[in-house]
Structure formats: C-alpha cells, structure tokens
mmCIF file of C-alpha atoms in Angstrom:
data_model
loop_
_atom_site.group_PDB
_atom_site.id
_atom_site.type_symbol
_atom_site.label_atom_id
_atom_site.label_comp_id
_atom_site.label_asym_id
_atom_site.label_seq_id
_atom_site.Cartn_x
_atom_site.Cartn_y
_atom_site.Cartn_z
ATOM 1 C CA ASP A 1 -85.310 216.552 -31.673
ATOM 2 C CA ALA A 2 -81.773 217.455 -30.741
ATOM 3 C CA LYS A 3 -79.270 216.438 -33.296
ATOM 4 C CA THR A 4 -75.812 214.780 -32.898
ATOM 5 C CA THR A 5 -72.615 214.975 -34.933
ATOM 6 C CA GLN A 6 -70.192 211.921 -35.080
ATOM 7 C CA PRO A 7 -67.349 210.993 -37.340
ATOM 8 C CA ASN A 8 -68.135 208.519 -39.987
ATOM 9 C CA SER A 9 -65.626 206.014 -39.046
ATOM 10 C CA MET A 10 -62.669 205.644 -36.760
ATOM 11 C CA GLU A 11 -60.020 202.854 -36.556
ATOM 12 C CA SER A 12 -58.111 201.202 -33.535
ATOM 13 C CA ASN A 13 -55.408 198.649 -32.768
ATOM 14 C CA GLU A 14 -56.304 195.878 -30.457
ATOM 15 C CA GLU A 15 -55.670 196.705 -26.837
ATOM 16 C CA GLU A 16 -55.280 200.365 -27.446
ATOM 17 C CA PRO A 17 -57.665 203.079 -25.947
ATOM 18 C CA VAL A 18 -60.385 204.290 -28.309
ATOM 19 C CA HIS A 19 -62.011 207.767 -27.757
ATOM 20 C CA LEU A 20 -65.207 208.212 -29.816
ATOM 21 C CA PRO A 21 -66.400 212.056 -30.294
ATOM 22 C CA CYS A 22 -69.646 213.493 -30.294
ATOM 23 C CA ASN A 23 -70.911 217.061 -30.587
ATOM 24 C CA HIS A 24 -74.322 218.008 -29.671
ATOM 25 C CA SER A 25 -74.320 221.743 -29.337
ATOM 26 C CA THR A 26 -78.096 222.078 -29.353
ATOM 27 C CA ILE A 27 -78.383 219.986 -26.139
ATOM 28 C CA SER A 28 -81.037 220.891 -23.989
ATOM 29 C CA GLY A 29 -80.951 220.736 -19.966
ATOM 30 C CA THR A 30 -83.239 217.757 -19.740
ATOM 31 C CA ASP A 31 -81.246 215.806 -22.317
ATOM 32 C CA TYR A 32 -79.543 212.551 -21.026
ATOM 33 C CA ILE A 33 -76.537 211.489 -23.503
ATOM 34 C CA HIS A 34 -76.804 208.028 -24.244
ATOM 35 C CA TRP A 35 -74.317 205.589 -26.296
ATOM 36 C CA TYR A 36 -75.433 202.441 -27.965
ATOM 37 C CA ARG A 37 -73.639 200.306 -30.447
ATOM 38 C CA GLN A 38 -74.515 197.905 -33.055
ATOM 39 C CA LEU A 39 -72.411 194.715 -33.599
ATOM 40 C CA PRO A 40 -72.523 193.206 -37.211
ATOM 41 C CA SER A 41 -75.992 191.343 -37.866
ATOM 42 C CA GLN A 42 -77.243 192.303 -34.267
ATOM 43 C CA GLY A 43 -79.676 194.950 -33.059
ATOM 44 C CA PRO A 44 -78.235 197.978 -31.033
ATOM 45 C CA GLU A 45 -77.294 197.224 -27.441
ATOM 46 C CA TYR A 46 -76.967 199.935 -24.532
ATOM 47 C CA VAL A 47 -73.488 200.862 -23.663
ATOM 48 C CA ILE A 48 -73.552 203.627 -21.088
ATOM 49 C CA HIS A 49 -75.504 207.139 -20.377
ATOM 50 C CA GLY A 50 -74.867 210.424 -18.452
ATOM 51 C CA LEU A 51 -76.398 213.819 -17.862
ATOM 52 C CA THR A 52 -73.608 215.923 -16.438
ATOM 53 C CA SER A 53 -71.106 213.922 -14.767
ATOM 54 C CA ASN A 54 -68.476 211.648 -16.125
ATOM 55 C CA VAL A 55 -69.534 208.159 -15.832
ATOM 56 C CA ASN A 56 -68.066 204.677 -15.816
ATOM 57 C CA ASN A 57 -69.381 201.110 -16.210
ATOM 58 C CA ARG A 58 -67.940 197.833 -17.118
ATOM 59 C CA MET A 59 -68.053 198.323 -20.722
ATOM 60 C CA ALA A 60 -67.105 201.944 -21.171
ATOM 61 C CA SER A 61 -66.389 205.619 -19.856
ATOM 62 C CA LEU A 62 -68.410 208.515 -20.854
ATOM 63 C CA ALA A 63 -66.636 211.969 -20.426
ATOM 64 C CA ILE A 64 -68.933 215.051 -20.822
ATOM 65 C CA ALA A 65 -67.677 218.392 -21.401
ATOM 66 C CA GLU A 66 -68.477 221.088 -18.679
ATOM 67 C CA ASP A 67 -71.088 222.814 -21.358
ATOM 68 C CA ARG A 68 -72.564 219.705 -22.195
ATOM 69 C CA LYS A 69 -72.137 220.419 -25.957
ATOM 70 C CA SER A 70 -69.920 217.601 -26.620
ATOM 71 C CA SER A 71 -69.035 213.960 -25.126
ATOM 72 C CA THR A 72 -66.559 211.476 -25.444
ATOM 73 C CA LEU A 73 -66.976 207.397 -25.342
ATOM 74 C CA ILE A 74 -64.126 205.911 -24.148
ATOM 75 C CA LEU A 75 -63.083 202.189 -24.575
ATOM 76 C CA HIS A 76 -60.078 201.579 -22.441
ATOM 77 C CA ARG A 77 -58.615 198.697 -24.064
ATOM 78 C CA ALA A 78 -60.287 197.950 -27.787
ATOM 79 C CA THR A 79 -60.827 194.355 -28.541
ATOM 80 C CA LEU A 80 -61.903 192.636 -31.904
ATOM 81 C CA ARG A 81 -65.386 192.246 -30.511
ATOM 82 C CA ASP A 82 -65.615 195.937 -30.032
ATOM 83 C CA ALA A 83 -65.752 196.556 -33.856
ATOM 84 C CA ALA A 84 -69.460 198.158 -34.330
ATOM 85 C CA VAL A 85 -71.386 200.965 -35.094
ATOM 86 C CA TYR A 86 -71.532 203.368 -32.238
ATOM 87 C CA TYR A 87 -74.225 205.609 -31.798
ATOM 88 C CA CYS A 88 -74.351 208.964 -29.859
ATOM 89 C CA ILE A 89 -78.100 209.884 -28.872
ATOM 90 C CA LEU A 90 -79.687 212.893 -26.961
ATOM 91 C CA ARG A 91 -82.500 211.246 -25.018
ATOM 92 C CA ASP A 92 -85.321 213.785 -23.565
ATOM 93 C CA ALA A 93 -85.857 212.869 -19.797
ATOM 94 C CA ILE A 94 -89.565 213.657 -20.378
ATOM 95 C CA ASN A 95 -90.037 211.462 -23.575
ATOM 96 C CA THR A 96 -87.822 208.700 -21.946
ATOM 97 C CA ASP A 97 -88.149 205.951 -24.115
ATOM 98 C CA LYS A 98 -87.854 207.463 -27.752
ATOM 99 C CA LEU A 99 -84.379 206.943 -29.145
ATOM 100 C CA ILE A 100 -83.322 209.376 -32.214
ATOM 101 C CA PHE A 101 -80.287 207.737 -33.971
ATOM 102 C CA GLY A 102 -77.986 209.242 -36.427
ATOM 103 C CA THR A 103 -75.627 207.159 -38.588
ATOM 104 C CA GLY A 104 -72.993 206.724 -35.897
ATOM 105 C CA THR A 105 -69.302 206.075 -35.882
ATOM 106 C CA ARG A 106 -68.206 202.867 -37.552
ATOM 107 C CA LEU A 107 -65.258 201.425 -35.527
ATOM 108 C CA GLN A 108 -62.775 199.189 -37.012
ATOM 109 C CA VAL A 109 -60.108 197.245 -34.872
ATOM 110 C CA PHE A 110 -57.266 195.749 -35.969
ATOM 111 C CA PRO A 111 -55.329 192.801 -34.570
ATOM 112 C CA ASP B 1 -84.240 185.109 -19.878
ATOM 113 C CA ALA B 2 -84.682 184.964 -23.697
ATOM 114 C CA GLY B 3 -84.324 188.629 -24.073
ATOM 115 C CA VAL B 4 -86.057 190.355 -26.971
ATOM 116 C CA THR B 5 -87.299 187.624 -29.670
ATOM 117 C CA GLN B 6 -88.645 188.545 -32.972
ATOM 118 C CA SER B 7 -90.293 186.659 -35.838
ATOM 119 C CA PRO B 8 -90.031 185.840 -38.328
ATOM 120 C CA THR B 9 -86.070 186.372 -39.176
ATOM 121 C CA HIS B 10 -86.493 187.165 -42.849
ATOM 122 C CA LEU B 11 -89.507 187.755 -44.933
ATOM 123 C CA ILE B 12 -89.975 188.383 -48.491
ATOM 124 C CA LYS B 13 -93.055 190.265 -49.907
ATOM 125 C CA THR B 14 -94.272 192.072 -53.434
ATOM 126 C CA ARG B 15 -95.445 195.491 -53.694
ATOM 127 C CA GLY B 16 -99.139 196.027 -52.391
ATOM 128 C CA GLN B 17 -99.093 193.029 -50.242
ATOM 129 C CA GLN B 18 -99.394 193.514 -46.356
ATOM 130 C CA VAL B 19 -97.075 192.331 -43.455
ATOM 131 C CA THR B 20 -97.308 191.330 -39.911
ATOM 132 C CA LEU B 21 -93.943 191.169 -37.871
ATOM 133 C CA ARG B 22 -94.249 189.997 -34.133
ATOM 134 C CA CYS B 23 -92.201 190.913 -30.966
ATOM 135 C CA SER B 24 -91.983 189.442 -27.555
ATOM 136 C CA PRO B 25 -90.280 191.576 -25.003
ATOM 137 C CA LYS B 26 -87.874 190.841 -22.326
ATOM 138 C CA SER B 27 -89.265 189.426 -19.237
ATOM 139 C CA GLY B 28 -90.693 192.173 -17.103
ATOM 140 C CA HIS B 29 -90.505 194.923 -19.663
ATOM 141 C CA ASP B 30 -94.170 196.584 -20.586
ATOM 142 C CA THR B 31 -92.976 198.988 -23.072
ATOM 143 C CA VAL B 32 -92.247 198.020 -26.947
ATOM 144 C CA SER B 33 -90.655 200.089 -29.499
ATOM 145 C CA TRP B 34 -90.477 199.562 -33.098
ATOM 146 C CA TYR B 35 -87.740 200.849 -35.295
ATOM 147 C CA GLN B 36 -87.118 200.680 -39.000
ATOM 148 C CA GLN B 37 -83.394 200.437 -40.069
ATOM 149 C CA ALA B 38 -82.615 200.934 -43.717
ATOM 150 C CA LEU B 39 -79.178 199.708 -45.014
ATOM 151 C CA GLY B 40 -76.313 201.728 -43.978
ATOM 152 C CA GLN B 41 -78.805 204.114 -41.960
ATOM 153 C CA GLY B 42 -79.330 204.323 -37.943
ATOM 154 C CA PRO B 43 -82.901 202.951 -36.850
ATOM 155 C CA GLN B 44 -85.392 205.285 -37.312
ATOM 156 C CA PHE B 45 -88.271 205.258 -34.506
ATOM 157 C CA ILE B 46 -91.677 204.030 -35.842
ATOM 158 C CA PHE B 47 -93.976 204.061 -32.671
ATOM 159 C CA GLN B 48 -93.974 202.892 -29.046
ATOM 160 C CA TYR B 49 -96.471 200.716 -27.231
ATOM 161 C CA TYR B 50 -97.464 200.828 -23.265
ATOM 162 C CA GLU B 51 -100.308 199.350 -21.658
ATOM 163 C CA GLU B 52 -101.965 198.325 -24.856
ATOM 164 C CA GLU B 53 -101.825 202.057 -26.205
ATOM 165 C CA GLU B 54 -99.835 203.907 -28.763
ATOM 166 C CA ARG B 55 -97.809 206.519 -26.553
ATOM 167 C CA GLN B 56 -95.592 207.736 -29.094
ATOM 168 C CA ARG B 57 -95.048 208.170 -32.780
ATOM 169 C CA GLY B 58 -92.505 208.765 -35.419
ATOM 170 C CA ASN B 59 -92.752 210.381 -38.904
ATOM 171 C CA PHE B 60 -94.117 207.472 -40.550
ATOM 172 C CA PRO B 61 -97.453 207.007 -42.508
ATOM 173 C CA ASP B 62 -100.643 205.331 -41.417
ATOM 174 C CA ARG B 63 -99.609 202.418 -43.486
ATOM 175 C CA PHE B 64 -97.851 201.520 -40.441
ATOM 176 C CA SER B 65 -99.599 200.249 -37.398
ATOM 177 C CA GLY B 66 -99.269 198.428 -34.603
ATOM 178 C CA HIS B 67 -100.810 196.314 -31.417
ATOM 179 C CA GLN B 68 -99.734 195.361 -28.089
ATOM 180 C CA PHE B 69 -101.186 192.293 -26.338
ATOM 181 C CA PRO B 70 -101.934 192.003 -22.473
ATOM 182 C CA ASN B 71 -98.685 189.908 -22.194
ATOM 183 C CA TYR B 72 -97.043 192.787 -23.510
ATOM 184 C CA SER B 73 -96.029 191.341 -26.714
ATOM 185 C CA SER B 74 -96.463 193.283 -29.808
ATOM 186 C CA GLU B 75 -97.294 193.186 -33.572
ATOM 187 C CA LEU B 76 -96.156 195.647 -36.328
ATOM 188 C CA ASN B 77 -98.270 195.669 -39.567
ATOM 189 C CA VAL B 78 -97.470 197.567 -42.709
ATOM 190 C CA ASN B 79 -99.917 197.684 -45.551
ATOM 191 C CA ALA B 80 -99.540 198.461 -49.097
ATOM 192 C CA LEU B 81 -96.206 197.649 -49.091
ATOM 193 C CA LEU B 82 -93.544 199.790 -51.023
ATOM 194 C CA LEU B 83 -90.325 199.169 -52.211
ATOM 195 C CA GLY B 84 -88.824 201.754 -49.935
ATOM 196 C CA ASP B 85 -90.428 199.451 -47.087
ATOM 197 C CA SER B 86 -87.540 197.131 -47.560
ATOM 198 C CA ALA B 87 -85.345 197.429 -44.401
ATOM 199 C CA LEU B 88 -84.556 195.729 -41.061
ATOM 200 C CA TYR B 89 -87.294 196.209 -38.271
ATOM 201 C CA LEU B 90 -86.075 196.399 -34.983
ATOM 202 C CA CYS B 91 -88.133 195.775 -31.743
ATOM 203 C CA ALA B 92 -87.068 197.016 -28.254
ATOM 204 C CA SER B 93 -88.422 196.658 -24.903
ATOM 205 C CA SER B 94 -87.732 198.655 -22.037
ATOM 206 C CA GLN B 95 -88.660 199.432 -18.444
ATOM 207 C CA PHE B 96 -86.695 202.098 -17.265
ATOM 208 C CA TYR B 97 -83.782 203.747 -19.228
ATOM 209 C CA GLU B 98 -82.224 201.234 -21.138
ATOM 210 C CA GLN B 99 -83.540 199.810 -24.241
ATOM 211 C CA PHE B 100 -83.262 196.143 -25.030
ATOM 212 C CA PHE B 101 -83.262 195.245 -28.999
ATOM 213 C CA GLY B 102 -84.193 192.097 -30.686
ATOM 214 C CA PRO B 103 -82.100 190.794 -33.713
ATOM 215 C CA GLY B 104 -84.606 192.193 -36.212
ATOM 216 C CA THR B 105 -86.882 191.283 -38.953
ATOM 217 C CA ARG B 106 -85.274 191.662 -42.580
ATOM 218 C CA LEU B 107 -87.970 192.517 -45.080
ATOM 219 C CA THR B 108 -87.476 192.618 -48.664
ATOM 220 C CA VAL B 109 -90.365 194.040 -50.838
ATOM 221 C CA LEU B 110 -90.067 193.037 -54.542
#
C-alpha cells in the first residue's frame, strides 16, 4: 500500500487560507489522491479527491504537483469549524473502496 | 436520509468476551467497510462487505469476523477480546468513490 507523509500539526487564524501539504513519492499511475477530515468526536468525512489535475469543490481545492509526488489541500478561508485532523490518502483505482489512513495533520484554527 | 448509523455508541467488555457491533449504511449504498481507530491514530481497515461477501480484508486476525445482511446492514464480531482491542470502531458505506462514515462505537476492554 502506497504511503503518504504529512506534518503532525499546523495552525491557522480564522479567515486566513490554509495550505496542508502531503508527500506521496511512491504513488503509482492508478492511485487517486483523496483527502478526508475528522472533526472531534466524529467519523471521517470526505473532502476532495483528484488524479492529475487540480480540483475545486465547495469545501476546498486540491493542488497536485506535475510529477504527482506531492499535493496540497487548500482551505481558502479557515473557520473554527475547520479544526480537525486531515488525512491524505492514496486510493488504488482498482481497489476502489479500501482507504489506508496515516496519522494525518491536526489543524488548529484560532479566532 | 439518516446517513450511516452505528450501535451501540459505547460498550464495555472484559478480556475474553465476545462483542457484536452493528452498522446501517446510507440509503442506496451496497458496500460496507469496517475500520478500527486506536487513540491518536488514523483508522485502520479491517474488512469490507459487498453482496453479503467479504471482498477485502486488512491485517487483522481471524478473531475479527463480519456479516452483511440482504438489506446491506452489517455486523462486526470480535471474539476472545484483548485489552488492545479497545478502540473506536467505524463503519463506512459507499457506492462510488466517496465513503460515508458513521460516528463509531467506542469499545473499552477491561
């Protein structure tokens, strides 16, 4: 299973942009990059995913490096509700339902 | 839509006992996955059920078993409980690429 590397923790102030990095140097051609987040006392929730091109949705943007060995989740304006653990996951396009979580990045947002 | 529901919310057992956890998937979802999350760690994949069959399995011993019913709901059974089985057990249902997680069952083994 391909591995990802993320910083253990990051901090941000409310209404500022947040860039959460993820390294995945062993990514294969069929791996999708998925991001999930886990709010306190809740199960993880899907944020965004992509393969090669940058992606945007109502929650966040995903910027993928040209060589696909790294990616960045961008929260355009952090809110207190965005405080969570963010997981970067490589998901094999063939084994489409199995998620391999790392330890994630704990994001703190200050008012 | 109620989303993914799990029961019970909390459970306390003693070593050697057996436990059954239950999960109802999101409406329309036919695939159910189970994860174990130890304190301070990310969730670890246990296994996945589709069409009442175990389709994939993670690195967990045979003490962990499961079942999926015709209505797609699922059970996770753990036999001969160990102290190390204390964790949050998460159920997730999916239909395409996105998995929807329930709130989990907190199992404490004494």
